[in-house]
CSV table of C-alpha atoms in Angstrom, one decimal:
chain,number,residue,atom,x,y,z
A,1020,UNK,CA,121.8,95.0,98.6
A,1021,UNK,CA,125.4,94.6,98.1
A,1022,UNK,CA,125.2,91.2,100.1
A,1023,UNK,CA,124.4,87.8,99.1
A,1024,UNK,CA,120.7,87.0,98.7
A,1025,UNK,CA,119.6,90.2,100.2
A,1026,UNK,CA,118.2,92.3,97.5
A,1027,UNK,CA,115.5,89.8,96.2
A,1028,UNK,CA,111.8,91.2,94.7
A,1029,UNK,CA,110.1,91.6,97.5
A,1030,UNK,CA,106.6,90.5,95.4
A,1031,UNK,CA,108.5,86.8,96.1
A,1032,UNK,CA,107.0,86.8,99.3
A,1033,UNK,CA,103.3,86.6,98.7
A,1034,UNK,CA,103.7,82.6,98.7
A,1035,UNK,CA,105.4,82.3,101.5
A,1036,UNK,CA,103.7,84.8,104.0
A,1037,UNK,CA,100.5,83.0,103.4
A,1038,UNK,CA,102.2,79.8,104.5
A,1039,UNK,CA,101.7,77.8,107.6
A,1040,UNK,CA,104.3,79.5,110.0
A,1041,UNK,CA,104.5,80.2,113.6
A,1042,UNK,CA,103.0,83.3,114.2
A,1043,UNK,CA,105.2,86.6,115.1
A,1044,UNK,CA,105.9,87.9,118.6
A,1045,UNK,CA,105.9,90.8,120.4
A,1046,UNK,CA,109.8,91.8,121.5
A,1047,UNK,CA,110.5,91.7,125.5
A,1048,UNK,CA,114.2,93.6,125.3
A,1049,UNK,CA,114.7,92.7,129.0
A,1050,UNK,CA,115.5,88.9,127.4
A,1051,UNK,CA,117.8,89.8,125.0
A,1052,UNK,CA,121.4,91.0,126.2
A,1053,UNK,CA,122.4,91.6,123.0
A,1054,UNK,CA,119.6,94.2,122.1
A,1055,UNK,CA,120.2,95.7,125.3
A,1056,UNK,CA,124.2,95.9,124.5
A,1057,UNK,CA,123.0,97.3,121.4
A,1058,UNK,CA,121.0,99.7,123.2
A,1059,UNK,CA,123.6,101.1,125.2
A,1060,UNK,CA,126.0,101.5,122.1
A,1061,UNK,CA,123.9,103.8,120.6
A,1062,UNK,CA,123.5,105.6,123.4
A,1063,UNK,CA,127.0,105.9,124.1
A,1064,UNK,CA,128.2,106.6,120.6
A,1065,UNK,CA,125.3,108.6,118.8
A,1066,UNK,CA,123.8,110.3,122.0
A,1067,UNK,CA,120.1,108.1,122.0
A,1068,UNK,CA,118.4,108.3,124.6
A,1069,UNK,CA,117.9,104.1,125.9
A,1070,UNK,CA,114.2,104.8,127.4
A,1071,UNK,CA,113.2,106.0,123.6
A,1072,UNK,CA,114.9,103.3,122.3
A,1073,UNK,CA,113.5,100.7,124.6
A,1074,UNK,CA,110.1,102.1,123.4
A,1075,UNK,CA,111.1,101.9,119.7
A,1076,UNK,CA,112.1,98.1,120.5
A,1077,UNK,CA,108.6,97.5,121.9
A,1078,UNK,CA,107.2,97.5,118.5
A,1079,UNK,CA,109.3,95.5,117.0
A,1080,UNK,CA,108.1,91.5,116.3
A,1081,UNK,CA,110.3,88.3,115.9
A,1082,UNK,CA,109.1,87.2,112.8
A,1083,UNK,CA,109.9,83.4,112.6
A,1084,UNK,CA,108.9,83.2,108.8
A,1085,UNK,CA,111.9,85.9,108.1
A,1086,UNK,CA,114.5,83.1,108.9
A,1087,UNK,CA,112.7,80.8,106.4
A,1088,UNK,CA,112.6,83.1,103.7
A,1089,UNK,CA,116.6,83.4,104.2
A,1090,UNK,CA,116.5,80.1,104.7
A,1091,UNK,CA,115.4,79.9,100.9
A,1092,UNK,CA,116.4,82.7,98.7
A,1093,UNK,CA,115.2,82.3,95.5
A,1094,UNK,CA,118.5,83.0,93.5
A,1095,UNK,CA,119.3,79.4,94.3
A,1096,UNK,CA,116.9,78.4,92.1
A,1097,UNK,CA,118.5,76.9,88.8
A,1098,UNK,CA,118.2,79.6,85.9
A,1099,UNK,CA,115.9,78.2,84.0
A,1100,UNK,CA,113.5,78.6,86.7
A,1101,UNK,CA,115.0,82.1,87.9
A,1102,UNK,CA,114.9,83.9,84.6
A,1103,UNK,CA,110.8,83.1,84.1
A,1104,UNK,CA,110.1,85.3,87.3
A,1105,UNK,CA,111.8,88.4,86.3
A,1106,UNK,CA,112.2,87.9,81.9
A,1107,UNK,CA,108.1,88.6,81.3
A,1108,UNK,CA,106.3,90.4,78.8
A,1109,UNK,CA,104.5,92.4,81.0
A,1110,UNK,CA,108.2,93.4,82.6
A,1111,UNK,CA,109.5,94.3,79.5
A,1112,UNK,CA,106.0,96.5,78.7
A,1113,UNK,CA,106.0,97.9,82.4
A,1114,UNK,CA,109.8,98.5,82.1
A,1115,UNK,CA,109.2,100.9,78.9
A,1116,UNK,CA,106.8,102.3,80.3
A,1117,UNK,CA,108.5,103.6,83.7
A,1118,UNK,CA,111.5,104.4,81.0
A,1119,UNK,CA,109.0,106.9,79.0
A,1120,UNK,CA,107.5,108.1,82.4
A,1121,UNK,CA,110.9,109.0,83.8
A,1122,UNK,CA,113.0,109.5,80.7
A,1123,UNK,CA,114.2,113.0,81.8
A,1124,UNK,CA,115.8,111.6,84.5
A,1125,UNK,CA,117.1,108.5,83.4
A,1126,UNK,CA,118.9,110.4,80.6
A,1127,UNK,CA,120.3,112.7,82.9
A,1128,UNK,CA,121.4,110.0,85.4
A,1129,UNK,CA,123.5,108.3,82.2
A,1130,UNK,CA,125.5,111.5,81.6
A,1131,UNK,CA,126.4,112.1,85.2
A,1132,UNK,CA,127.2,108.7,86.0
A,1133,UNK,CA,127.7,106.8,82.9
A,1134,UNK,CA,124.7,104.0,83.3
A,1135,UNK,CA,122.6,104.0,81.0
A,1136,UNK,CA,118.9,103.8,81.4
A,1137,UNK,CA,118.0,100.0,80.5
A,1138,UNK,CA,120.4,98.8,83.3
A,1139,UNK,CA,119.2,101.3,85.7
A,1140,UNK,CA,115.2,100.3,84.9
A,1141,UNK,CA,115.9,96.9,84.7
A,1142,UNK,CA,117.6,96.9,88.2
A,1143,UNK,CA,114.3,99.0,89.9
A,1144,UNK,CA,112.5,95.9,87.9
A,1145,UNK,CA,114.0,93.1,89.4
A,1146,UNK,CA,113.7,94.7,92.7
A,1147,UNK,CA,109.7,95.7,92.8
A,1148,UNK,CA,108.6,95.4,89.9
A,1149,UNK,CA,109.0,99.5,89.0
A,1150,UNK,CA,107.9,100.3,92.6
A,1151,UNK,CA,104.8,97.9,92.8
A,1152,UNK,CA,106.2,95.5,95.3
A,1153,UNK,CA,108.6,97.4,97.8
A,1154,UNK,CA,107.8,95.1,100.7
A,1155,UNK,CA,105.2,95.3,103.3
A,1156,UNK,CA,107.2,93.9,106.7
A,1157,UNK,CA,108.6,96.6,109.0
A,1158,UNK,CA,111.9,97.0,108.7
A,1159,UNK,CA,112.7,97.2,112.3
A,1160,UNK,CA,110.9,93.5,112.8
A,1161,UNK,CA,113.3,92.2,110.1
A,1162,UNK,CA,116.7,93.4,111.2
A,1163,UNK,CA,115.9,92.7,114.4
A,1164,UNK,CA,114.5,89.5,114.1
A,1165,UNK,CA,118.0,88.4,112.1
A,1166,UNK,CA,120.1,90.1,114.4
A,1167,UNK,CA,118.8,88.3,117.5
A,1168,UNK,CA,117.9,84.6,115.8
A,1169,UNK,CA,119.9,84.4,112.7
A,1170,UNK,CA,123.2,83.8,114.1
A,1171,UNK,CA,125.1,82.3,110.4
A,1172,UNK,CA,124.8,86.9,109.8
A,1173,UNK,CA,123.5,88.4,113.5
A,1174,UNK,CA,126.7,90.4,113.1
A,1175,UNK,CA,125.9,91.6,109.5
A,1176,UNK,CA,122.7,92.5,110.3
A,1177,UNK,CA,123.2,94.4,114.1
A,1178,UNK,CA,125.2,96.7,111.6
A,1179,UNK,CA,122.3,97.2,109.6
A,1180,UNK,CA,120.0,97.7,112.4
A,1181,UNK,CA,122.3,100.1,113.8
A,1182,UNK,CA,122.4,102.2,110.2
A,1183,UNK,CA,118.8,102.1,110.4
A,1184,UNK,CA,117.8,103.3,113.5
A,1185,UNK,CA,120.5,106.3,112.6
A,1186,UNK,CA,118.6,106.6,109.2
A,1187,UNK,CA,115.5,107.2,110.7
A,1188,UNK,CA,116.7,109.8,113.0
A,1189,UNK,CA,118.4,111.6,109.7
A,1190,UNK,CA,114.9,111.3,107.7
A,1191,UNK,CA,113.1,111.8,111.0
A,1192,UNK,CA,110.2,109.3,110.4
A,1193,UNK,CA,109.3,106.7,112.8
A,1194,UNK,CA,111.9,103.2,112.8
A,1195,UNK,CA,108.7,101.8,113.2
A,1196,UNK,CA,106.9,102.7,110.1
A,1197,UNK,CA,109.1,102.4,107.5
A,1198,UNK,CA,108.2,98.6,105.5
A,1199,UNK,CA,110.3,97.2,102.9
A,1200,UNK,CA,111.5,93.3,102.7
A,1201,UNK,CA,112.3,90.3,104.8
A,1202,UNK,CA,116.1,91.0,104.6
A,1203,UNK,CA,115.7,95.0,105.7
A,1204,UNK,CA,115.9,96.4,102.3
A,1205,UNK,CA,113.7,98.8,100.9
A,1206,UNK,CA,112.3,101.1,98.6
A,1207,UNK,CA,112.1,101.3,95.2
A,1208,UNK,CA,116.0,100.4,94.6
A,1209,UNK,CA,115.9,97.6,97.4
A,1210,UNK,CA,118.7,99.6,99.6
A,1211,UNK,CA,119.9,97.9,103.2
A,1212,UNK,CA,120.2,100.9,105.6
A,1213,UNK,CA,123.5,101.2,105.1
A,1214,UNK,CA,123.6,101.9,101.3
A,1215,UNK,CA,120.7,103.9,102.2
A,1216,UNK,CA,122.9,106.2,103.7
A,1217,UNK,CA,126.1,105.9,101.7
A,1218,UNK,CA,124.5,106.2,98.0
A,1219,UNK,CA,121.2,107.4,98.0
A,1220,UNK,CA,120.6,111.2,96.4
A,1221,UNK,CA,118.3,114.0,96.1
A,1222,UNK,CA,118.3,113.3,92.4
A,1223,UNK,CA,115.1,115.9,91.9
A,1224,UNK,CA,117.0,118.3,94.2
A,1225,UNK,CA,113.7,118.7,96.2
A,1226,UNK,CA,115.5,118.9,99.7
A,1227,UNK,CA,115.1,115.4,100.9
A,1228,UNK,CA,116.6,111.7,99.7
A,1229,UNK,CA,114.1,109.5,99.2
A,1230,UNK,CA,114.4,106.0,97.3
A,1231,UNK,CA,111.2,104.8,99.5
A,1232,UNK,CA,108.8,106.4,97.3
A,1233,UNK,CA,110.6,108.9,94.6
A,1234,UNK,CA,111.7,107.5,91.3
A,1235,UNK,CA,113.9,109.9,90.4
A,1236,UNK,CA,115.8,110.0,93.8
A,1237,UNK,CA,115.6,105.8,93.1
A,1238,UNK,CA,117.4,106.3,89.7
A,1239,UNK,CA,119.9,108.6,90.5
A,1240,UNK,CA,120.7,106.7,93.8
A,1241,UNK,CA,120.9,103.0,91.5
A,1242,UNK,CA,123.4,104.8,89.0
A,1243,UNK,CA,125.6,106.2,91.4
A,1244,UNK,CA,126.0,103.0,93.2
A,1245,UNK,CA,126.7,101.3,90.4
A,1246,UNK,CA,129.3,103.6,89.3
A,1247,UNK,CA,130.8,104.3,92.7
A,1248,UNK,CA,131.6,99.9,92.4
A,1249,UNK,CA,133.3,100.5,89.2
A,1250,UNK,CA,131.3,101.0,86.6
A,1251,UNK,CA,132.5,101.7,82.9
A,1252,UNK,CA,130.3,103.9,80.9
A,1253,UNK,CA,130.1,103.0,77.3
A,1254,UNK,CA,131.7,99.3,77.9
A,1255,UNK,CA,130.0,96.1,77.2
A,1256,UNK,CA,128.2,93.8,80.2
A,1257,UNK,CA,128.1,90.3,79.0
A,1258,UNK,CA,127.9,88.2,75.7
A,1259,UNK,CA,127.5,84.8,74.2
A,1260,UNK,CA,130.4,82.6,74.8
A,1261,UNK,CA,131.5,80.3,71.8
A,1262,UNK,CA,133.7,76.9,73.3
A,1263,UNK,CA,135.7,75.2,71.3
A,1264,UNK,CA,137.4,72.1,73.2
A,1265,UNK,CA,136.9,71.4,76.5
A,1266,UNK,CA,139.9,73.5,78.3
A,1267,UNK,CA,137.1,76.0,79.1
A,1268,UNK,CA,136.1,73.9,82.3
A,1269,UNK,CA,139.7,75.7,83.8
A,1270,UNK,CA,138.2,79.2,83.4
A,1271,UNK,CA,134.8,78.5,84.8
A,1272,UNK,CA,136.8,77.9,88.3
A,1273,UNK,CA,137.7,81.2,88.3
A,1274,UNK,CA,134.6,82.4,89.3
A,1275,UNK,CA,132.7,85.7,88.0
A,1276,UNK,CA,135.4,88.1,88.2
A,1277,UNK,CA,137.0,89.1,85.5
A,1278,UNK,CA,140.3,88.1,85.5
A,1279,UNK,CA,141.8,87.1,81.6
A,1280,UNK,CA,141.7,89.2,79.2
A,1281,UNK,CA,139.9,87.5,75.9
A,1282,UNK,CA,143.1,87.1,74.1
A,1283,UNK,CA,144.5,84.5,76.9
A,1284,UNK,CA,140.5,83.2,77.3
A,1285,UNK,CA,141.2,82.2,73.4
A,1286,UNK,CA,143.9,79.8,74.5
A,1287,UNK,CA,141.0,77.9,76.7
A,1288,UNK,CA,138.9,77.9,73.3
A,1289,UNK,CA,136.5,80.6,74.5
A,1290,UNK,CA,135.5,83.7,72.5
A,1291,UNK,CA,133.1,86.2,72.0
A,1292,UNK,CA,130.4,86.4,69.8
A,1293,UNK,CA,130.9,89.8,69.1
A,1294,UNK,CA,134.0,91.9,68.4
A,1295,UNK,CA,135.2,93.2,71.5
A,1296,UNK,CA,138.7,94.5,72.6
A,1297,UNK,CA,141.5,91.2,73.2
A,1298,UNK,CA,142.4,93.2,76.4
A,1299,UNK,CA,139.2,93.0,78.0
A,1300,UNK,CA,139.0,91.2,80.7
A,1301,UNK,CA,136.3,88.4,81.7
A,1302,UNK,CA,135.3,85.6,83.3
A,1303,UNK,CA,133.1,82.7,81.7
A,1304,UNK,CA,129.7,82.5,83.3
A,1305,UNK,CA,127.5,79.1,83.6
A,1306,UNK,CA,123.9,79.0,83.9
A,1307,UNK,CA,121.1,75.9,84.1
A,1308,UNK,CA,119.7,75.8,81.2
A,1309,UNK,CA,116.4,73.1,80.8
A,1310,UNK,CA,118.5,70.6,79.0
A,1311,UNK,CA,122.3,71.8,80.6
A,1312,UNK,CA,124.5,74.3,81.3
A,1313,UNK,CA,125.5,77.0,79.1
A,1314,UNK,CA,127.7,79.7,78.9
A,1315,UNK,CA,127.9,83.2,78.8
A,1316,UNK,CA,131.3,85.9,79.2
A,1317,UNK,CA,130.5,88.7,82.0
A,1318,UNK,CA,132.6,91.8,81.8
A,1319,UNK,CA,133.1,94.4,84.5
A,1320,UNK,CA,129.7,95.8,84.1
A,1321,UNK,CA,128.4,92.7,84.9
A,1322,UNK,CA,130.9,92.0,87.8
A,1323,UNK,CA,129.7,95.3,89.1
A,1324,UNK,CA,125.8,94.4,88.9
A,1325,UNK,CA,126.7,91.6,91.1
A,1326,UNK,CA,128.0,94.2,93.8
A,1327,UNK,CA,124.0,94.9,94.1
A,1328,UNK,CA,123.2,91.4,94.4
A,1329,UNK,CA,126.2,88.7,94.6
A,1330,UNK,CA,124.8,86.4,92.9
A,1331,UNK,CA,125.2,85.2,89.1
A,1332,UNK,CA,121.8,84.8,87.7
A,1333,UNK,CA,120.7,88.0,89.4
A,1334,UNK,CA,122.8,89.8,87.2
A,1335,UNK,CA,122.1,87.6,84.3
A,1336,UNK,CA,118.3,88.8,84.6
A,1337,UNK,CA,119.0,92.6,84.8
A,1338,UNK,CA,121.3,92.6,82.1
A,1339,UNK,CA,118.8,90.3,80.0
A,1340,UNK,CA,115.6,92.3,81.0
A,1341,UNK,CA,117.1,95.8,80.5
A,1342,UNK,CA,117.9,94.8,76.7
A,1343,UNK,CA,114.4,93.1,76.2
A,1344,UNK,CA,113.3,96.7,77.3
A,1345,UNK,CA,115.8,98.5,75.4
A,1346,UNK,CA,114.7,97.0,72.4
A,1347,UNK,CA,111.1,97.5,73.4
A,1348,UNK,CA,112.2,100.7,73.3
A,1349,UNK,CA,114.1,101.6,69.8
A,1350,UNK,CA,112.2,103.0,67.1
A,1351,UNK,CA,110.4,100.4,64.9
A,1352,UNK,CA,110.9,100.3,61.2
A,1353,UNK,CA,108.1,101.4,58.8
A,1354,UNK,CA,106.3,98.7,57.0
């Protein structure tokens, strides 16, 4: 999470583990230096003992099909294609249902940290499927698989490693037990160790933080990472674009942070649908539609949801999912 391509559903992998792949490997430290620098840092700065480590190691696996997954990550997929994985009918009826189940909490995670509950669901949706698919490779054999044979991020993920092994000492569980996805992220929320240990929360106040299996520690934990990345309760995340002209190509250079305010996106010929604020700021959003692009403005909020996953059409399919399941949601008129 909060890196590209990292926090993808981890039910995305049932294809590909099936596939015809080399098989996985038992880890020999002794032939990696760099574990065995790693190793020593942690013995040096966080007081591990190396021969405990070494035996932690010795259940890791190089996982060769982890590097093709990254190799791969399904955001790159155009959105036409992305959007039918995650915008389903049975997500939107398992979405209200997880929102009825955990209502309390949701509720109370919207007044402390100003997200509200559709955004928050959505996000756990898009992830595992509301806690169905959290991942079934050990964590340990993916962040050490990419540290040692995915050089384009070994740095990025030695970090990662290293947050994790000190994670597991904090929950006190086995490094070896703990499963989650190809990248290292895990739980319910899809958390890399790191953001693990920065944002997660005892949201039920039940003495311990756990996202891998408690949805209320999950929900709290998603809303105060969003908000800690700038969320603004009460503002809007995205809405249709209307183009007039064709000095809108200009903005979508800009990329998806907000940078004009709508009254200067009006000079380019681009403007809301709805009423909104001219001070605003956005930033004009394409996406692959079957027959061509088309457009949509993203605000902050949606700016933010990309801090969880940097990637365009990942926020596209939270924000569109958790009003599907909002909707769901509202009170039905009587005949």
């Amino acid at each position: 999470m909060s890196t590209r391509f990292i926090n993808l559903g981890a039910f995305l992998l049932a294809g590909l583990l099936v596939a015809v792949i080399p098989r996985a490997h038992a880890l020999n430290v002794d032939k990696y230096p760099a574990l065995q620098s790693l190793i020593d840092e942690m013995a040096e700065q966080y007081g591990y003992a190396p021969q405990k480590l070494r035996k932690t190691f010795r259940c890791a696996r190089i996982r060769p099909e982890i590097i093709e997954a990254m190799e791969r990550p399904k955001e790159l997929l155009p959105w036409y294609e992305y959007s039918k994985i995650f915008l389903t009918e049975e997500n939107v009826q398992r979405g209200a249902q997880f929102w009825k189940k955990h209502a309390a909490a949701l509720a109370r995670a919207g007044e402390e940290y100003g997200v509200p509950p559709e955004t928050v669901v959505a996000i756990i949706g898009v992830e595992t499927q509301f806690g169905r698919n959290k991942g079934n490779i050990p964590i340990l054999d993916a962040l050490t698989t990419l540290t040692l044979e995915y050089p384009a991020r070994a740095a990025f993920f030695r970090r990662e490693l290293t947050e994790f092994l000190l994670l597991a000492r904090e929950l006190d569980v086995d490094a070896c037990g703990i499963k989650g996805s190809y990248a290292g992220a895990m739980g319910l929320p899809q958390f890399m160790p790191s953001n693990y240990r920065r944002f997660a929360v005892d949201f039920d106040a039940n003495g311990t933080r756990d996202i891998l299996d408690d949805p209320e520690d999950a929900i709290g934990s998603v809303a105060l990472y969003l908000k800690q990345h700038g969320w603004e309760a009460g503002a809007p995340v995205a809405d249709e674009a209307n183009l007039e002209g064709t000095r809108y190509f200009w903005v979508e250079k800009f990329g998806i942070k907000p940078t004009l305010p709508l009254r200067q996106l009006a000079s380019y010929g681009i403007f809301p649908r709805r009423h909104e604020n001219a001070e605003r700021r956005a930033a004009l959003i394409s996406l692959e539609g079957e027959y061509g692009p088309f457009y949509r403005l993203g605000y902050n909020n949606f700016y933010v949801i990309t801090r969880y996953n940097h990637n365009k059409r990942y926020a596209m399919a939270v924000y569109e999912l958790g009003e599907r399941i909002r909707q769901h949601m509202e009170p039905k008129p009587l005949p």
